[in-house]
Structure formats: structure tokens, C-alpha cells
Amino acid sequence: MKKIGFIGVFDKTDLIIYLAKALKTLGKKVLIIDNTVNQKARYVVPAINPTKSYITEFDEIDVSVGFENYEDIKKYIGIPLEKELEYDIILIDVDSAKNYQNFNIQSCDKKYFITSFDMYSLKKGIEILSQVKETVKLTKVLFSKEISKEDNEYLDYISLDTKINWDENYIIYFPLDTGDQTVIIENQRISRPSLRKLSSQYKESLAYITEDIAKDLSPAQIKKAFKLMEKEV
């Protein structure tokens, strides 16, 4: 089982849902854990009789909302605490140092820092990581209108006093202001994470991060899965 951590205050929910969809299409059993303050998944993922904490199925993906740690999820499912959760991949969304610790993000197989370049997302995101005591290796996932060397250098600068070890071999860019947000909102209304109308840049970046996580699969397999998703109505 792989555990993948997504850190930052920038809105990551939709990205994680589309990523889970890609991994599911590739044959992976996926759990999303929304452990953020706003719990956006509670509002964009359909659920019957949602309670304070629950797990619901969405497009063959399990989505967990409102749990404080893995132990609470296991109790809800009804499995012994010493057993592993029965998923191929768990995607964990956190936006605080407390939740980073609660879900032991430090031990995740892969960790991504998600941000745009507005000051709140940058500085609040780095503030979370400044409270992490151990050195943490992170991959940058940057939402930007234009790819800018200066923006990336500024992120490096404000993180100098932290224990972040940036993986400079992987910097993944997602577009802003290309119409993708309008498509994502439309897909929320019909409760279907469809790739059809998303920009080619968004889909390429999504495929790149999918390949980075699912290293047991070939690029050809991932490309085939994305072609299948693009045909879905």
C-alpha cells in the first residue's frame, strides 16, 4: 500500500479527485482522506446521510471525511487496529501541522506541496512546514498562470529557514485561468470527474503526477488509461 501526502492551504480537493480517478482507471483501489479544515470533499462529493465523520464511495473511489487519524478510520470500517487498510493507494489531504502529524505524513511514500503564488497560499503553506521538526522531501505542484523562474525562486527563498528538501527533478505545473475551473465546477454539478473538457496542459500535468505515483505501471499504460477517461461522457 502506498500513502501519498498533499500539503498546503491551496485548494487541492479537485486535483486529488481527478488523480484518484486516474489511479482507479489504472486498476488501483484508492482511498481519499480529506483532513483539511474546510473539508471541501463534504460538499463536492455526494454522500447519503453524511455524519460528522464518514466514508462514501464516489465513482468507485472511497472518500473519507472528518476522521482525525487512521485508527478512527479503521474503527469506522470495522477492522483490527493492527491491520493495514485494504487499499493500493491512499491520498491524504492536509492543511495544518497537527493533521500532518496525525496522519504521519512524514512516513508517506511521496509528499507534494501544492500552492499557487498568492501570498496567503505561499506563506501559510510554508508556515505549516516550518512546524515540522524532521527534514521532509517534497515535490512542488505549482498552480500558475505562467511558468516563471522568479516565482519558483521566491518559493525557494521563503522556505530557506525550514527543513524542506525540494525535489528539483520534479516540478509539476498546473494552469490557472485556462477555463479548467469552469469545467471542474460543471463536473461538480453532475457529480462526474470527467477529463473531456479540461485543457491539454491540465491533463498532461495530471498524467505526469499519476506516473510519478504509479511507478509500477508503464507510461504506455497510463497514456491508455487517460485516453479511456477522455472518452467518458
Short mmCIF file of C-alpha atoms in Angstrom, two decimals:
data_model
loop_
_atom_site.label_atom_id
_atom_site.label_comp_id
_atom_site.label_asym_id
_atom_site.label_seq_id
_atom_site.Cartn_x
_atom_site.Cartn_y
_atom_site.Cartn_z
CA MET A 1 0.00 0.00 0.00
CA LYS A 2 1.27 3.45 -0.94
CA LYS A 3 0.47 6.56 1.07
CA ILE A 4 0.70 9.91 -0.73
CA GLY A 5 0.60 13.20 1.18
CA PHE A 6 -0.67 16.51 -0.22
CA ILE A 7 0.31 19.50 1.91
CA GLY A 8 -0.70 23.16 1.70
CA VAL A 9 -3.67 25.50 2.12
CA PHE A 10 -4.29 25.88 -1.62
CA ASP A 11 -7.48 24.06 -2.70
CA LYS A 12 -6.33 20.52 -3.55
CA THR A 13 -9.61 18.60 -3.42
CA ASP A 14 -10.48 18.54 -7.13
CA LEU A 15 -6.92 17.72 -8.17
CA ILE A 16 -6.89 14.77 -5.76
CA ILE A 17 -10.27 13.54 -7.03
CA TYR A 18 -9.08 13.60 -10.66
CA LEU A 19 -5.85 11.90 -9.65
CA ALA A 20 -7.82 9.20 -7.80
CA LYS A 21 -9.97 8.73 -10.90
CA ALA A 22 -6.83 8.15 -13.00
CA LEU A 23 -5.43 5.68 -10.49
CA LYS A 24 -8.77 3.85 -10.28
CA THR A 25 -8.87 3.59 -14.07
CA LEU A 26 -5.42 2.01 -13.85
CA GLY A 27 -6.86 -0.70 -11.62
CA LYS A 28 -5.86 0.71 -8.23
CA LYS A 29 -8.12 0.61 -5.17
CA VAL A 30 -7.98 4.19 -3.87
CA LEU A 31 -8.94 5.98 -0.66
CA ILE A 32 -9.01 9.79 -0.41
CA ILE A 33 -8.66 11.21 3.11
CA ASP A 34 -9.83 14.82 3.43
CA ASN A 35 -8.34 16.04 6.68
CA THR A 36 -8.48 19.75 5.89
CA VAL A 37 -10.09 22.49 7.92
CA ASN A 38 -12.81 23.25 5.35
CA GLN A 39 -13.44 19.62 4.36
CA LYS A 40 -14.38 20.56 0.80
CA ALA A 41 -14.96 16.90 -0.09
CA ARG A 42 -18.01 17.01 2.20
CA TYR A 43 -19.63 19.44 -0.25
CA VAL A 44 -18.43 18.28 -3.68
CA VAL A 45 -18.58 14.50 -3.20
CA PRO A 46 -22.14 13.13 -2.99
CA ALA A 47 -22.94 11.23 0.22
CA ILE A 48 -26.11 9.67 1.63
CA ASN A 49 -26.81 10.80 5.21
CA PRO A 50 -23.35 12.30 5.90
CA THR A 51 -22.39 12.44 9.58
CA LYS A 52 -19.54 14.19 11.38
CA SER A 53 -17.15 11.58 10.00
CA TYR A 54 -17.90 9.05 7.28
CA ILE A 55 -16.61 7.20 4.22
CA THR A 56 -18.55 7.33 0.99
CA GLU A 57 -17.99 5.81 -2.45
CA PHE A 58 -17.68 8.17 -5.41
CA ASP A 59 -17.09 6.78 -8.89
CA GLU A 60 -15.60 3.60 -7.35
CA ILE A 61 -13.29 5.69 -5.15
CA ASP A 62 -13.65 5.74 -1.37
CA VAL A 63 -13.64 9.21 0.19
CA SER A 64 -13.08 9.72 3.92
CA VAL A 65 -14.18 12.93 5.64
CA GLY A 66 -13.87 14.08 9.24
CA PHE A 67 -11.57 11.43 10.75
CA GLU A 68 -8.66 12.50 12.96
CA ASN A 69 -6.33 9.56 12.27
CA TYR A 70 -6.01 6.11 10.70
CA GLU A 71 -7.23 4.40 13.87
CA ASP A 72 -10.60 6.17 13.67
CA ILE A 73 -10.97 5.13 10.03
CA LYS A 74 -10.23 1.50 10.93
CA LYS A 75 -12.82 1.60 13.73
CA TYR A 76 -15.40 3.00 11.29
CA ILE A 77 -14.66 0.27 8.73
CA GLY A 78 -14.55 -2.37 11.45
CA ILE A 79 -11.07 -3.80 11.04
CA PRO A 80 -8.50 -4.50 13.80
CA LEU A 81 -6.22 -1.57 14.55
CA GLU A 82 -3.12 -3.66 13.86
CA LYS A 83 -4.26 -4.42 10.30
CA GLU A 84 -3.44 -2.25 7.30
CA LEU A 85 -6.23 -0.51 5.42
CA GLU A 86 -7.03 -2.55 2.32
CA TYR A 87 -6.17 -0.06 -0.40
CA ASP A 88 -3.49 0.09 -3.07
CA ILE A 89 -3.07 3.86 -2.70
CA ILE A 90 -4.21 6.36 -0.04
CA LEU A 91 -4.24 10.06 -0.97
CA ILE A 92 -4.15 12.29 2.13
CA ASP A 93 -5.06 15.99 2.02
CA VAL A 94 -3.81 18.06 4.98
CA ASP A 95 -3.53 21.80 5.63
CA SER A 96 -2.18 22.03 9.18
CA ALA A 97 0.87 20.87 11.13
CA LYS A 98 -1.43 18.98 13.55
CA ASN A 99 -3.01 16.92 10.79
CA TYR A 100 0.40 16.40 9.21
CA GLN A 101 1.37 14.67 12.45
CA ASN A 102 -1.97 12.89 12.99
CA PHE A 103 -1.67 11.08 9.66
CA ASN A 104 2.12 10.72 9.88
CA ILE A 105 2.66 12.42 6.52
CA GLN A 106 6.39 12.19 7.16
CA SER A 107 6.19 8.44 6.52
CA CYS A 108 4.31 8.77 3.21
CA ASP A 109 5.90 7.23 0.14
CA LYS A 110 5.56 10.54 -1.70
CA LYS A 111 4.81 14.06 -0.50
CA TYR A 112 3.62 17.00 -2.60
CA PHE A 113 3.45 20.66 -1.65
CA ILE A 114 0.54 22.24 -3.52
CA THR A 115 0.38 26.01 -3.93
CA SER A 116 -0.37 28.91 -6.17
CA PHE A 117 1.70 32.08 -5.92
CA ASP A 118 -0.68 34.28 -3.95
CA MET A 119 0.92 35.32 -0.68
CA TYR A 120 -1.59 33.51 1.56
CA SER A 121 -1.11 30.13 -0.12
CA LEU A 122 2.66 30.51 -0.18
CA LYS A 123 3.29 31.85 3.32
CA LYS A 124 0.61 29.84 5.13
CA GLY A 125 1.77 26.67 3.38
CA ILE A 126 5.38 27.28 4.39
CA GLU A 127 4.22 28.14 7.93
CA ILE A 128 2.75 24.64 8.23
CA LEU A 129 6.00 23.06 7.10
CA SER A 130 8.09 25.26 9.40
CA GLN A 131 6.47 23.43 12.33
CA VAL A 132 7.64 20.04 11.05
CA LYS A 133 10.70 19.02 13.05
CA GLU A 134 12.14 16.43 10.65
CA THR A 135 13.67 17.10 7.26
CA VAL A 136 10.96 16.49 4.66
CA LYS A 137 11.47 15.79 0.97
CA LEU A 138 8.76 17.46 -1.10
CA THR A 139 7.79 17.70 -4.73
CA LYS A 140 6.42 21.07 -5.86
CA VAL A 141 3.00 21.14 -7.54
CA LEU A 142 2.54 24.73 -8.64
CA PHE A 143 -0.64 26.35 -9.93
CA SER A 144 0.37 29.33 -12.04
CA LYS A 145 -0.97 31.42 -14.91
CA GLU A 146 2.50 31.47 -16.43
CA ILE A 147 5.58 29.41 -15.60
CA SER A 148 8.01 31.83 -14.01
CA LYS A 149 11.55 31.20 -12.83
CA GLU A 150 11.18 34.13 -10.43
CA ASP A 151 8.10 32.61 -8.75
CA ASN A 152 9.91 29.34 -8.17
CA GLU A 153 12.96 31.16 -6.81
CA TYR A 154 10.75 33.13 -4.42
CA LEU A 155 9.27 29.88 -3.07
CA ASP A 156 12.80 28.59 -2.53
CA TYR A 157 13.71 31.83 -0.75
CA ILE A 158 10.82 31.87 1.74
CA SER A 159 11.44 28.21 2.60
CA LEU A 160 15.15 28.69 3.40
CA ASP A 161 14.64 28.53 7.17
CA THR A 162 12.62 25.30 7.03
CA LYS A 163 13.74 21.67 6.87
CA ILE A 164 12.32 21.22 3.36
CA ASN A 165 14.38 19.30 0.85
CA TRP A 166 12.83 20.17 -2.51
CA ASP A 167 12.94 17.52 -5.22
CA GLU A 168 14.22 19.67 -8.07
CA ASN A 169 13.93 16.79 -10.55
CA TYR A 170 10.14 17.04 -10.40
CA ILE A 171 8.33 20.37 -10.53
CA ILE A 172 4.77 19.90 -11.74
CA TYR A 173 2.86 22.90 -13.09
CA PHE A 174 -0.91 23.16 -13.38
CA PRO A 175 -2.52 26.01 -15.32
CA LEU A 176 -4.62 28.81 -13.87
CA ASP A 177 -7.15 30.83 -15.88
CA THR A 178 -7.46 28.44 -18.84
CA GLY A 179 -11.11 27.57 -18.29
CA ASP A 180 -10.34 24.46 -16.26
CA GLN A 181 -12.05 25.82 -13.16
CA THR A 182 -15.28 26.34 -15.11
CA VAL A 183 -15.13 22.73 -16.33
CA ILE A 184 -14.41 21.44 -12.82
CA ILE A 185 -17.41 23.34 -11.42
CA GLU A 186 -19.64 21.88 -14.16
CA ASN A 187 -18.37 18.41 -13.30
CA GLN A 188 -19.13 19.01 -9.62
CA ARG A 189 -22.76 19.77 -10.50
CA ILE A 190 -23.18 16.47 -12.35
CA SER A 191 -21.03 14.56 -9.84
CA ARG A 192 -18.70 13.21 -12.50
CA PRO A 193 -14.92 13.87 -12.60
CA SER A 194 -14.63 13.91 -16.39
CA LEU A 195 -11.45 14.89 -18.24
CA ARG A 196 -13.14 15.63 -21.56
CA LYS A 197 -13.22 19.43 -21.45
CA LEU A 198 -10.14 20.05 -19.35
CA SER A 199 -7.19 21.78 -21.02
CA SER A 200 -4.41 19.69 -22.53
CA GLN A 201 -1.95 21.25 -20.08
CA TYR A 202 -4.06 20.21 -17.06
CA LYS A 203 -4.37 16.66 -18.39
CA GLU A 204 -0.66 16.44 -19.17
CA SER A 205 0.25 17.57 -15.65
CA LEU A 206 -2.27 15.15 -14.16
CA ALA A 207 -0.75 12.31 -16.21
CA TYR A 208 2.71 13.34 -15.04
CA ILE A 209 1.81 13.21 -11.36
CA THR A 210 -0.02 9.91 -11.94
CA GLU A 211 3.12 8.45 -13.49
CA ASP A 212 5.17 9.78 -10.58
CA ILE A 213 2.96 7.88 -8.10
CA ALA A 214 2.22 4.69 -10.07
CA LYS A 215 5.80 3.77 -10.85
CA ASP A 216 4.85 0.10 -11.18
CA LEU A 217 2.97 0.98 -14.38
CA SER A 218 4.44 1.97 -17.72
CA PRO A 219 3.90 5.36 -19.41
CA ALA A 220 2.05 3.47 -22.16
CA GLN A 221 -0.44 2.05 -19.63
CA ILE A 222 -1.02 5.49 -18.15
CA LYS A 223 -1.48 7.04 -21.59
CA LYS A 224 -4.04 4.35 -22.46
CA ALA A 225 -5.95 4.98 -19.22
CA PHE A 226 -6.13 8.71 -19.92
CA LYS A 227 -7.46 8.06 -23.42
CA LEU A 228 -10.20 5.91 -21.89
CA MET A 229 -11.10 8.65 -19.39
CA GLU A 230 -11.23 11.29 -22.11
CA LYS A 231 -13.88 9.22 -23.97
CA GLU A 232 -16.18 9.12 -20.95
CA VAL A 233 -19.27 11.29 -21.24
#
